[in-house]
Amino acid sequence: MKVFNTLSRRKEEFVPLEPGKVRMYVCGPTVYNFIHIGNARPMIVFDTVRRYFEYKGYDVNYVSNFTDVDDKIINKAIEEGVDASVISERYIAECKKDMEGMNVKPATTHPLATEEIHGMLKMIETLIEKGYAYKAEDGTVYYRTRKFKDYGKLSHKNLEDLQAGHREIKVVGEKEDELDFVLWKPKKDGEPYWESPWCDGRPGWHIECSVMAKHYLGDEIDIHAGGEDLIFPHHENEIAQSEAANGKEFAKYWMHNAFLNIDNRKMSKSLGNFFTVREISEKYDLQVLRFFMLSAHYRSPLNFSAELMEASKNGLVRILTAVERLGELLPSVADKEMTEEELGVQSQVKELVAKYEASMEDDFNTADAISAVFELVKLANTSVDEKSSKALVESVKTTVERLCDVLGIITEKKEELLDADIEALIEERQQARKDKNFARADEIRDTLAAKGILLKDTREGVKWTRA
Ligand code: AMP
Ligand code: ZN
């Protein structure tokens, strides 16, 4: 299996540290709001990576954190006049709902930064003992960046370039060097804090991940992953901390997904050009979002658009309809030996499975893997019917289901997928009525009637049933 490693900038053969096992850490979201669909990209992509390893028989220990102490969480807590934990707990719960909707498996462990402070204090102490960190007068603990000889190996930056980039910035506080970064910082009024040998305060962001990875996966892990904006400084700093403290190579493979864009700009909270997963779920079944994300290679930028979402929905419905038809054939097809011709179909199925696997093993090329699934669906639609043997129908059906399952696509969910459509139409009709666009409202009612959907106005709103 080939994995593109950001460290070497090449595709490398995947060799696990321990045979049959994969230890992987994926940086999770900062929980101060609903997640947006940009944040959903790494969740979907690396869940698919995990699922493929599991399909290949690996035992995957998958750890993904929630960053539950951060300036943005604290600001939101102040805004609402509540404790920071109220904010983080609320959005962790909401994030888990979104993950479930996108069929992202729960991680083996979802650690919370605030529950791992002890480990952070220990790692910072080790770094100070080894001369890689120092306490400034105000109690801030900094990492001594220049001391770590490999600094820049992940982001392929050298210290001189970094230095140049810093020229404009004044040395703040008591830093020895402008490249030094924070491991521990003093509390400010009203902020959550913990006691430490240096000051009452809280951890820097980078140390959290180094410590959570160490706690749940050990000093050496196979894969560390996240969005490409994390390469620098977050992952570079994690390497500096973990390798200096543990004296071992931290992660063998570093995987990074490209951005989800909108109008060719990164979707982000700060630019305000985002859709939350929750908003998308009002219009589409989240399986459509998942399928859309996987329709591109994870290292290619992906532009979000309504057209591409529609195309993804149609593609998905095509697959699910084929599986549904095979299921409907099953009770009535004859339990007989496969004919010569069927054996031919069977071997074409095997070839397509091989094509699918080869795509996934080429750095998880889900776009090509999905093409193989479409070819399989085409084969099913043209070569399997009521005259087929039960063995063939079963074999084609379970193959499509198995390959979809690796992509996290639930093949039985066709009705729900279409239900989302119906609800979107009903909503549009309500709006049309409000806008006094009765022609459009009637048109939607007719469209729905043609699909066998009956509408009823009730006190709680519009209810619908299938005729
Ligand atoms: P954050 O909560 O900003 O730390 O982001 C959580 C995860 O989402 C990180 O792995 C980010 O790299 C990733 N991420 C954020 N925005 C995008 C985007 N527009 N496209 C892809 N990944 C993103
Ligand atoms: Zn991280």
Tab-separated table of C-alpha atoms and ligand atoms in Angstrom:
chain	number	residue	atom	x	y	z
A	1	MET	CA	0.000	0.000	0.000
A	2	LYS	CA	1.370	3.389	-1.001
A	3	VAL	CA	0.925	6.431	1.212
A	4	PHE	CA	2.038	9.956	0.319
A	5	ASN	CA	4.243	11.137	3.163
A	6	THR	CA	4.482	14.911	3.664
A	7	LEU	CA	7.874	14.312	5.337
A	8	SER	CA	9.506	12.913	2.198
A	9	ARG	CA	7.056	14.454	-0.271
A	10	ARG	CA	6.849	11.058	-1.925
A	11	LYS	CA	4.542	8.083	-2.014
A	12	GLU	CA	6.023	5.423	0.226
A	13	GLU	CA	5.174	1.786	0.806
A	14	PHE	CA	3.219	1.491	4.047
A	15	VAL	CA	5.072	-0.681	6.569
A	16	PRO	CA	3.445	-0.726	10.001
A	17	LEU	CA	5.560	-0.411	13.150
A	18	GLU	CA	3.857	-3.538	14.447
A	19	PRO	CA	2.636	-6.168	11.979
A	20	GLY	CA	-1.139	-6.119	11.515
A	21	LYS	CA	-1.612	-2.921	13.485
A	22	VAL	CA	-2.005	0.734	12.638
A	23	ARG	CA	-1.655	3.465	15.212
A	24	MET	CA	-3.036	6.715	13.914
A	25	TYR	CA	-3.690	10.166	15.299
A	26	VAL	CA	-5.877	12.731	13.563
A	27	CYS	CA	-6.039	16.298	14.865
A	28	GLY	CA	-9.623	17.074	15.735
A	29	PRO	CA	-11.601	20.300	15.798
A	30	THR	CA	-11.604	23.152	18.268
A	31	VAL	CA	-15.084	22.989	19.698
A	32	TYR	CA	-16.555	26.479	19.946
A	33	ASN	CA	-19.202	26.238	17.265
A	34	PHE	CA	-20.829	23.817	14.838
A	35	ILE	CA	-18.217	22.273	12.546
A	36	HIS	CA	-18.180	23.460	8.953
A	37	ILE	CA	-17.857	21.204	5.946
A	38	GLY	CA	-14.156	22.098	5.621
A	39	ASN	CA	-13.589	20.518	9.033
A	40	ALA	CA	-15.612	17.550	7.811
A	41	ARG	CA	-13.110	16.826	5.037
A	42	PRO	CA	-10.347	15.372	7.262
A	43	MET	CA	-12.977	13.500	9.280
A	44	ILE	CA	-14.383	11.797	6.199
A	45	VAL	CA	-11.042	11.272	4.465
A	46	PHE	CA	-9.204	9.725	7.411
A	47	ASP	CA	-12.227	7.685	8.472
A	48	THR	CA	-12.064	6.199	4.976
A	49	VAL	CA	-8.334	5.541	5.358
A	50	ARG	CA	-9.101	3.772	8.621
A	51	ARG	CA	-11.892	1.752	7.039
A	52	TYR	CA	-9.609	0.633	4.212
A	53	PHE	CA	-6.936	-0.529	6.665
A	54	GLU	CA	-9.640	-2.439	8.540
A	55	TYR	CA	-10.864	-3.984	5.275
A	56	LYS	CA	-7.287	-5.178	4.728
A	57	GLY	CA	-7.382	-6.862	8.124
A	58	TYR	CA	-5.426	-4.323	10.160
A	59	ASP	CA	-6.356	-3.592	13.718
A	60	VAL	CA	-6.547	0.213	13.795
A	61	ASN	CA	-6.096	2.237	16.945
A	62	TYR	CA	-7.573	5.560	15.842
A	63	VAL	CA	-7.208	8.543	18.126
A	64	SER	CA	-8.734	11.928	17.418
A	65	ASN	CA	-8.885	14.712	19.974
A	66	PHE	CA	-11.209	17.565	20.719
A	67	THR	CA	-9.408	20.818	21.497
A	68	ASP	CA	-11.578	21.991	24.377
A	69	VAL	CA	-9.479	24.823	25.781
A	70	ASP	CA	-8.671	27.701	23.454
A	71	ASP	CA	-9.123	31.464	23.097
A	72	LYS	CA	-12.135	31.056	20.831
A	73	ILE	CA	-13.919	28.795	23.321
A	74	ILE	CA	-13.121	31.169	26.169
A	75	ASN	CA	-14.394	34.188	24.211
A	76	LYS	CA	-17.620	32.427	23.382
A	77	ALA	CA	-18.045	31.441	27.037
A	78	ILE	CA	-17.564	35.068	28.105
A	79	GLU	CA	-20.080	36.170	25.453
A	80	GLU	CA	-22.687	33.756	26.785
A	81	GLY	CA	-21.755	34.247	30.431
A	82	VAL	CA	-21.134	30.543	30.994
A	83	ASP	CA	-18.231	28.287	31.859
A	84	ALA	CA	-15.891	27.302	29.004
A	85	SER	CA	-16.796	23.663	29.614
A	86	VAL	CA	-20.454	24.436	28.826
A	87	ILE	CA	-19.396	25.608	25.375
A	88	SER	CA	-16.989	22.749	24.666
A	89	GLU	CA	-19.366	20.048	25.906
A	90	ARG	CA	-22.200	21.452	23.827
A	91	TYR	CA	-20.199	21.506	20.607
A	92	ILE	CA	-18.561	18.145	21.204
A	93	ALA	CA	-22.066	16.672	21.416
A	94	GLU	CA	-23.105	18.514	18.243
A	95	CYS	CA	-19.942	17.428	16.455
A	96	LYS	CA	-20.614	13.808	17.359
A	97	LYS	CA	-24.121	14.110	15.895
A	98	ASP	CA	-22.645	15.441	12.650
A	99	MET	CA	-20.066	12.653	12.584
A	100	GLU	CA	-22.789	10.077	12.997
A	101	GLY	CA	-24.741	11.639	10.135
A	102	MET	CA	-21.641	11.445	7.931
A	103	ASN	CA	-21.124	7.843	9.066
A	104	VAL	CA	-17.714	8.682	10.536
A	105	LYS	CA	-16.914	5.934	13.019
A	106	PRO	CA	-16.239	7.031	16.579
A	107	ALA	CA	-12.495	6.999	17.229
A	108	THR	CA	-11.044	4.278	19.430
A	109	THR	CA	-10.423	7.199	21.796
A	110	HIS	CA	-11.547	10.826	21.589
A	111	PRO	CA	-9.333	12.472	24.223
A	112	LEU	CA	-10.075	15.943	25.566
A	113	ALA	CA	-7.171	18.318	26.065
A	114	THR	CA	-8.496	19.411	29.474
A	115	GLU	CA	-8.329	15.836	30.738
A	116	GLU	CA	-4.689	15.389	29.741
A	117	ILE	CA	-3.083	18.290	31.606
A	118	HIS	CA	-1.057	15.983	33.811
A	119	GLY	CA	0.727	14.473	30.796
A	120	MET	CA	1.381	17.951	29.429
A	121	LEU	CA	3.018	19.080	32.662
A	122	LYS	CA	5.226	15.983	32.536
A	123	MET	CA	6.280	16.492	28.933
A	124	ILE	CA	7.030	20.174	29.514
A	125	GLU	CA	9.113	19.216	32.556
A	126	THR	CA	11.073	16.719	30.462
A	127	LEU	CA	11.668	19.344	27.785
A	128	ILE	CA	12.955	21.799	30.394
A	129	GLU	CA	15.231	19.117	31.889
A	130	LYS	CA	16.653	18.315	28.480
A	131	GLY	CA	17.264	21.978	27.719
A	132	TYR	CA	14.582	22.210	25.015
A	133	ALA	CA	12.350	24.552	26.975
A	134	TYR	CA	12.682	27.407	29.425
A	135	LYS	CA	10.533	29.484	31.695
A	136	ALA	CA	10.320	33.210	31.121
A	137	GLU	CA	9.859	35.666	33.943
A	138	ASP	CA	6.081	35.947	33.596
A	139	GLY	CA	5.732	32.156	33.946
A	140	THR	CA	5.341	31.407	30.233
A	141	VAL	CA	7.228	28.305	29.145
A	142	TYR	CA	8.695	28.434	25.637
A	143	TYR	CA	10.142	25.766	23.385
A	144	ARG	CA	13.711	26.539	22.301
A	145	THR	CA	13.136	26.024	18.597
A	146	ARG	CA	16.727	26.392	17.362
A	147	LYS	CA	17.884	23.647	19.679
A	148	PHE	CA	15.880	21.059	17.747
A	149	LYS	CA	18.133	20.248	14.832
A	150	ASP	CA	15.428	18.782	12.603
A	151	TYR	CA	13.121	21.786	12.920
A	152	GLY	CA	11.462	22.392	9.571
A	153	LYS	CA	11.760	18.816	8.280
A	154	LEU	CA	8.022	18.389	7.807
A	155	SER	CA	7.168	21.751	6.303
A	156	HIS	CA	10.467	21.839	4.370
A	157	LYS	CA	11.272	25.249	5.743
A	158	ASN	CA	14.671	26.247	7.014
A	159	LEU	CA	15.362	28.351	10.042
A	160	GLU	CA	16.774	31.214	7.966
A	161	ASP	CA	13.557	31.545	5.940
A	162	LEU	CA	11.514	31.405	9.089
A	163	GLN	CA	13.728	33.995	10.669
A	164	ALA	CA	13.235	36.288	7.669
A	165	GLY	CA	9.471	35.887	7.967
A	166	HIS	CA	9.693	37.055	11.544
A	167	ARG	CA	11.723	40.201	10.941
A	168	GLU	CA	8.731	42.506	11.234
A	169	ILE	CA	7.540	41.005	14.481
A	170	LYS	CA	8.869	42.331	17.757
A	171	VAL	CA	10.133	39.843	20.299
A	172	VAL	CA	7.204	39.622	22.696
A	173	GLY	CA	7.671	39.120	26.422
A	174	GLU	CA	10.704	37.214	27.500
A	175	LYS	CA	11.338	34.981	24.500
A	176	GLU	CA	14.981	34.170	23.910
A	177	ASP	CA	14.360	33.920	20.193
A	178	GLU	CA	11.484	34.939	17.990
A	179	LEU	CA	11.125	31.371	16.648
A	180	ASP	CA	10.361	29.993	20.119
A	181	PHE	CA	6.776	28.924	20.688
A	182	VAL	CA	4.570	28.585	23.757
A	183	LEU	CA	4.207	25.366	25.749
A	184	TRP	CA	2.481	26.862	28.773
A	185	LYS	CA	1.023	30.307	29.316
A	186	PRO	CA	-0.134	32.243	32.388
A	187	LYS	CA	-3.853	32.568	33.042
A	188	LYS	CA	-5.756	35.728	32.374
A	189	ASP	CA	-8.729	36.840	34.458
A	190	GLY	CA	-11.778	34.696	34.002
A	191	GLU	CA	-9.958	31.980	32.057
A	192	PRO	CA	-9.841	28.307	32.991
A	193	TYR	CA	-6.431	27.437	34.456
A	194	TRP	CA	-4.417	24.693	36.074
A	195	GLU	CA	-1.642	24.851	38.611
A	196	SER	CA	1.863	24.144	37.401
A	197	PRO	CA	5.433	24.558	38.633
A	198	TRP	CA	5.732	27.666	36.407
A	199	CYS	CA	2.491	29.544	36.908
A	200	ASP	CA	-1.256	29.026	37.089
A	201	GLY	CA	-2.128	28.776	33.451
A	202	ARG	CA	-2.996	26.624	30.503
A	203	PRO	CA	-1.220	24.663	27.784
A	204	GLY	CA	-0.303	25.841	24.307
A	205	TRP	CA	-2.170	24.108	21.495
A	206	HIS	CA	0.733	22.069	20.069
A	207	ILE	CA	1.693	20.326	23.312
A	208	GLU	CA	-1.842	18.954	23.647
A	209	CYS	CA	-1.560	16.749	20.580
A	210	SER	CA	1.979	15.538	21.365
A	211	VAL	CA	0.752	14.399	24.760
A	212	MET	CA	-2.548	12.846	23.703
A	213	ALA	CA	-0.811	10.893	20.940
A	214	LYS	CA	1.793	9.635	23.416
A	215	HIS	CA	-0.804	8.703	26.038
A	216	TYR	CA	-3.039	6.646	23.751
A	217	LEU	CA	-0.644	5.441	21.067
A	218	GLY	CA	2.858	5.549	22.523
A	219	ASP	CA	6.047	7.377	21.560
A	220	GLU	CA	6.055	6.098	17.983
A	221	ILE	CA	3.015	6.091	15.783
A	222	ASP	CA	2.370	5.016	12.218
A	223	ILE	CA	0.253	7.854	10.862
A	224	HIS	CA	-0.335	11.395	11.983
A	225	ALA	CA	-2.896	13.310	9.963
A	226	GLY	CA	-4.906	16.489	9.543
A	227	GLY	CA	-5.644	19.280	7.109
A	228	GLU	CA	-2.697	20.815	5.252
A	229	ASP	CA	-2.971	24.075	7.196
A	230	LEU	CA	-1.706	22.102	10.186
A	231	ILE	CA	1.667	21.223	8.605
A	232	PHE	CA	3.120	24.477	9.819
A	233	PRO	CA	3.414	25.347	12.597
A	234	HIS	CA	1.213	22.833	14.415
A	235	HIS	CA	2.669	19.541	13.193
A	236	GLU	CA	6.204	20.910	12.879
A	237	ASN	CA	5.983	21.922	16.544
A	238	GLU	CA	4.477	18.603	17.572
A	239	ILE	CA	7.492	16.861	16.021
A	240	ALA	CA	9.898	19.184	17.820
A	241	GLN	CA	8.199	18.537	21.166
A	242	SER	CA	7.653	14.791	20.872
A	243	GLU	CA	11.000	13.877	19.342
A	244	ALA	CA	12.961	16.020	21.801
A	245	ALA	CA	11.018	14.667	24.782
A	246	ASN	CA	10.757	10.999	23.748
A	247	GLY	CA	14.005	10.599	21.819
A	248	LYS	CA	12.237	8.657	19.067
A	249	GLU	CA	10.821	9.399	15.649
A	250	PHE	CA	7.271	10.556	16.400
A	251	ALA	CA	5.268	9.516	13.340
A	252	LYS	CA	6.393	7.506	10.323
A	253	TYR	CA	3.832	8.855	7.863
A	254	TRP	CA	2.342	12.333	7.855
A	255	MET	CA	-0.834	12.629	5.812
A	256	HIS	CA	-2.543	15.921	4.973
A	257	ASN	CA	-5.762	16.618	3.138
A	258	ALA	CA	-6.065	19.606	0.810
A	259	PHE	CA	-8.658	22.285	1.436
A	260	LEU	CA	-12.294	22.302	0.762
A	261	ASN	CA	-12.785	25.585	-1.047
A	262	ILE	CA	-15.676	27.752	-1.976
A	263	ASP	CA	-15.238	29.987	-5.034
A	264	ASN	CA	-11.634	28.716	-4.977
A	265	ARG	CA	-10.914	30.096	-1.515
A	266	LYS	CA	-10.410	28.033	1.607
A	267	MET	CA	-13.634	27.599	3.503
A	268	SER	CA	-13.006	28.941	6.981
A	269	LYS	CA	-14.724	30.433	9.966
A	270	SER	CA	-12.577	33.550	9.838
A	271	LEU	CA	-13.408	34.328	6.192
A	272	GLY	CA	-17.076	33.689	6.943
A	273	ASN	CA	-17.461	31.731	3.690
A	274	PHE	CA	-18.593	28.500	5.275
A	275	PHE	CA	-21.520	26.134	5.517
A	276	THR	CA	-21.917	24.091	8.647
A	277	VAL	CA	-22.490	20.372	8.332
A	278	ARG	CA	-25.794	21.007	10.094
A	279	GLU	CA	-26.908	23.448	7.386
A	280	ILE	CA	-26.044	20.963	4.661
A	281	SER	CA	-27.992	18.270	6.513
A	282	GLU	CA	-31.155	20.338	6.111
A	283	LYS	CA	-30.867	20.030	2.372
A	284	TYR	CA	-29.154	16.713	1.822
A	285	ASP	CA	-28.680	13.412	3.523
A	286	LEU	CA	-25.120	13.674	4.856
A	287	GLN	CA	-24.187	10.582	2.866
A	288	VAL	CA	-24.283	12.874	-0.158
A	289	LEU	CA	-21.727	15.143	1.509
A	290	ARG	CA	-19.550	12.139	2.264
A	291	PHE	CA	-19.792	10.862	-1.303
A	292	PHE	CA	-19.004	14.346	-2.626
A	293	MET	CA	-15.858	14.574	-0.466
A	294	LEU	CA	-14.630	11.196	-1.649
A	295	SER	CA	-15.251	12.022	-5.295
A	296	ALA	CA	-11.891	13.855	-5.310
A	297	HIS	CA	-8.469	12.666	-4.238
A	298	TYR	CA	-7.824	13.849	-0.681
A	299	ARG	CA	-4.687	15.773	-1.714
A	300	SER	CA	-6.526	17.747	-4.398
A	301	PRO	CA	-8.351	20.947	-3.536
A	302	LEU	CA	-12.083	20.467	-3.806
A	303	ASN	CA	-14.465	23.252	-4.662
A	304	PHE	CA	-17.868	23.073	-3.042
A	305	SER	CA	-20.840	23.807	-5.267
A	306	ALA	CA	-24.525	22.977	-5.476
A	307	GLU	CA	-23.950	21.418	-8.926
A	308	LEU	CA	-21.315	19.016	-7.625
A	309	MET	CA	-23.525	18.103	-4.688
A	310	GLU	CA	-26.391	17.364	-7.096
A	311	ALA	CA	-24.090	15.258	-9.249
A	312	SER	CA	-22.926	13.377	-6.140
A	313	LYS	CA	-26.489	12.774	-5.085
A	314	ASN	CA	-27.410	11.404	-8.491
A	315	GLY	CA	-24.359	9.152	-8.520
A	316	LEU	CA	-25.119	7.879	-5.071
A	317	VAL	CA	-28.762	7.215	-5.906
A	318	ARG	CA	-27.599	5.249	-8.969
A	319	ILE	CA	-25.505	2.962	-6.755
A	320	LEU	CA	-28.159	2.545	-4.081
A	321	THR	CA	-30.871	1.869	-6.648
A	322	ALA	CA	-28.773	-0.917	-8.149
A	323	VAL	CA	-28.258	-2.518	-4.730
A	324	GLU	CA	-31.968	-2.192	-4.002
A	325	ARG	CA	-32.848	-3.909	-7.276
A	326	LEU	CA	-30.462	-6.781	-6.553
A	327	GLY	CA	-32.114	-7.159	-3.145
A	328	GLU	CA	-35.537	-7.283	-4.769
A	329	LEU	CA	-34.364	-9.981	-7.178
A	330	LEU	CA	-33.028	-12.239	-4.447
A	331	PRO	CA	-36.225	-13.872	-3.126
A	332	SER	CA	-37.327	-15.008	-6.585
A	333	VAL	CA	-34.131	-16.018	-8.435
A	334	ALA	CA	-33.318	-19.698	-8.845
A	335	ASP	CA	-30.830	-21.418	-6.583
A	336	LYS	CA	-28.877	-23.085	-9.406
A	337	GLU	CA	-25.328	-23.516	-10.676
A	338	MET	CA	-23.796	-20.491	-12.363
A	339	THR	CA	-23.784	-20.678	-16.138
A	340	GLU	CA	-20.646	-20.222	-18.207
A	341	GLU	CA	-21.758	-16.674	-18.950
A	342	GLU	CA	-22.324	-15.952	-15.281
A	343	LEU	CA	-18.862	-17.202	-14.438
A	344	GLY	CA	-17.641	-14.620	-16.953
A	345	VAL	CA	-19.600	-11.890	-15.146
A	346	GLN	CA	-18.191	-13.175	-11.875
A	347	SER	CA	-14.639	-12.788	-13.096
A	348	GLN	CA	-15.378	-9.253	-14.330
A	349	VAL	CA	-16.599	-8.502	-10.796
A	350	LYS	CA	-13.292	-9.788	-9.434
A	351	GLU	CA	-11.363	-7.586	-11.841
A	352	LEU	CA	-13.321	-4.535	-10.720
A	353	VAL	CA	-12.650	-5.352	-7.080
A	354	ALA	CA	-8.953	-5.557	-7.943
A	355	LYS	CA	-9.209	-2.198	-9.706
A	356	TYR	CA	-10.911	-0.694	-6.677
A	357	GLU	CA	-8.233	-2.038	-4.332
A	358	ALA	CA	-5.420	-0.885	-6.586
A	359	SER	CA	-6.890	2.638	-6.533
A	360	MET	CA	-7.205	2.651	-2.763
A	361	GLU	CA	-3.677	1.304	-2.412
A	362	ASP	CA	-2.356	4.113	-4.543
A	363	ASP	CA	-2.495	6.672	-1.740
A	364	PHE	CA	-6.243	6.231	-1.195
A	365	ASN	CA	-7.444	7.362	-4.584
A	366	THR	CA	-11.122	7.295	-3.702
A	367	ALA	CA	-12.059	9.064	-6.944
A	368	ASP	CA	-10.818	6.103	-8.994
A	369	ALA	CA	-12.194	3.614	-6.481
A	370	ILE	CA	-15.641	5.182	-6.958
A	371	SER	CA	-15.286	4.793	-10.738
A	372	ALA	CA	-14.715	1.082	-10.181
A	373	VAL	CA	-17.919	0.968	-8.113
A	374	PHE	CA	-19.810	2.682	-10.945
A	375	GLU	CA	-18.476	0.116	-13.414
A	376	LEU	CA	-19.648	-2.615	-11.089
A	377	VAL	CA	-23.096	-1.028	-10.907
A	378	LYS	CA	-23.215	-0.856	-14.684
A	379	LEU	CA	-22.280	-4.522	-14.885
A	380	ALA	CA	-24.989	-5.377	-12.355
A	381	ASN	CA	-27.591	-3.385	-14.281
A	382	THR	CA	-26.741	-4.996	-17.608
A	383	SER	CA	-25.810	-8.565	-16.640
A	384	VAL	CA	-27.892	-9.485	-13.618
A	385	ASP	CA	-31.662	-9.967	-13.837
A	386	GLU	CA	-34.547	-12.224	-12.835
A	387	LYS	CA	-33.070	-15.104	-14.857
A	388	SER	CA	-29.748	-14.971	-13.018
A	389	SER	CA	-28.715	-17.535	-10.445
A	390	LYS	CA	-29.056	-16.675	-6.789
A	391	ALA	CA	-25.303	-17.133	-6.301
A	392	LEU	CA	-24.507	-14.434	-8.875
A	393	VAL	CA	-27.087	-11.967	-7.552
A	394	GLU	CA	-25.788	-12.467	-4.031
A	395	SER	CA	-22.183	-12.184	-5.011
A	396	VAL	CA	-22.654	-8.947	-6.976
A	397	LYS	CA	-24.816	-7.431	-4.252
A	398	THR	CA	-22.449	-8.218	-1.386
A	399	THR	CA	-19.486	-6.999	-3.409
A	400	VAL	CA	-21.051	-3.581	-4.057
A	401	GLU	CA	-22.103	-3.381	-0.413
A	402	ARG	CA	-18.655	-4.269	0.857
A	403	LEU	CA	-16.892	-1.744	-1.345
A	404	CYS	CA	-19.409	0.963	-0.387
A	405	ASP	CA	-18.938	0.143	3.268
A	406	VAL	CA	-15.199	0.894	3.000
A	407	LEU	CA	-16.172	4.321	1.654
A	408	GLY	CA	-18.597	4.676	4.560
A	409	ILE	CA	-21.633	4.595	2.283
A	410	ILE	CA	-24.650	2.836	3.752
A	411	THR	CA	-26.371	1.067	0.891
A	412	GLU	CA	-29.734	0.619	2.603
A	413	LYS	CA	-30.265	4.311	3.080
A	414	LYS	CA	-31.873	5.094	-0.250
A	415	GLU	CA	-35.298	6.096	1.095
A	416	GLU	CA	-33.775	8.471	3.628
A	417	LEU	CA	-31.609	9.978	0.946
A	418	LEU	CA	-34.666	10.732	-1.124
A	419	ASP	CA	-36.581	11.888	1.963
A	420	ALA	CA	-34.081	14.726	2.354
A	421	ASP	CA	-35.029	15.799	-1.159
A	422	ILE	CA	-38.697	15.759	-0.348
A	423	GLU	CA	-38.175	17.823	2.765
A	424	ALA	CA	-36.130	20.369	0.832
A	425	LEU	CA	-38.946	20.657	-1.725
A	426	ILE	CA	-41.552	21.068	0.992
A	427	GLU	CA	-39.499	23.806	2.552
A	428	GLU	CA	-39.141	25.532	-0.800
A	429	ARG	CA	-42.909	25.311	-1.276
A	430	GLN	CA	-43.537	26.917	2.120
A	431	GLN	CA	-41.241	29.740	1.161
A	432	ALA	CA	-42.919	30.110	-2.232
A	433	ARG	CA	-46.262	30.406	-0.476
A	434	LYS	CA	-44.898	33.021	1.898
A	435	ASP	CA	-43.570	34.921	-1.101
A	436	LYS	CA	-46.995	34.557	-2.728
A	437	ASN	CA	-45.406	32.675	-5.592
A	438	PHE	CA	-48.379	30.324	-5.860
A	439	ALA	CA	-47.425	29.069	-9.294
A	440	ARG	CA	-44.149	27.654	-7.900
A	441	ALA	CA	-45.939	26.306	-4.814
A	442	ASP	CA	-48.439	24.442	-6.987
A	443	GLU	CA	-45.706	23.190	-9.246
A	444	ILE	CA	-43.885	21.686	-6.261
A	445	ARG	CA	-47.084	20.093	-4.990
A	446	ASP	CA	-47.528	18.469	-8.425
A	447	THR	CA	-43.914	17.276	-8.532
A	448	LEU	CA	-44.341	15.672	-5.144
A	449	ALA	CA	-47.699	14.160	-6.104
A	450	ALA	CA	-46.023	12.583	-9.126
A	451	LYS	CA	-43.584	10.915	-6.721
A	452	GLY	CA	-46.545	9.627	-4.702
A	453	ILE	CA	-46.011	12.109	-1.876
A	454	LEU	CA	-49.146	13.471	-0.247
A	455	LEU	CA	-48.988	16.705	1.712
A	456	LYS	CA	-51.142	17.627	4.629
A	457	ASP	CA	-51.219	20.983	6.407
A	458	THR	CA	-51.368	20.496	10.143
A	459	ARG	CA	-51.021	22.789	13.124
A	460	GLU	CA	-47.403	21.602	13.542
A	461	GLY	CA	-46.592	22.360	9.927
A	462	VAL	CA	-46.704	20.370	6.727
A	463	LYS	CA	-46.694	16.577	7.159
A	464	TRP	CA	-46.127	14.189	4.293
A	465	THR	CA	-46.837	10.564	3.559
A	466	ARG	CA	-46.185	8.198	0.702
A	467	ALA	CA	-49.320	7.229	-1.203
B	1	AMP	P1	-9.699	23.537	13.320
B	1	AMP	O1	-10.921	23.361	14.193
B	1	AMP	O2	-9.645	24.843	12.582
B	1	AMP	O3	-8.419	23.235	14.081
B	1	AMP	O4	-9.771	22.453	12.154
B	1	AMP	C1	-9.994	21.078	12.365
B	1	AMP	C2	-9.519	20.317	11.159
B	1	AMP	O5	-10.187	20.760	9.967
B	1	AMP	C3	-8.028	20.474	10.861
B	1	AMP	O6	-7.508	19.217	10.437
B	1	AMP	C4	-8.001	21.470	9.719
B	1	AMP	O7	-6.844	21.326	8.937
B	1	AMP	C5	-9.237	21.051	8.950
B	1	AMP	N1	-9.776	22.114	8.071
B	1	AMP	C6	-10.195	23.344	8.436
B	1	AMP	N2	-10.673	24.029	7.366
B	1	AMP	C7	-10.556	23.205	6.288
B	1	AMP	C8	-10.889	23.317	4.897
B	1	AMP	N3	-11.453	24.411	4.375
B	1	AMP	N4	-10.626	22.249	4.090
B	1	AMP	C9	-10.089	21.123	4.597
B	1	AMP	N5	-9.747	20.954	5.886
B	1	AMP	C10	-9.977	21.969	6.747
B	2	ZN	ZN	-3.023	18.469	16.618
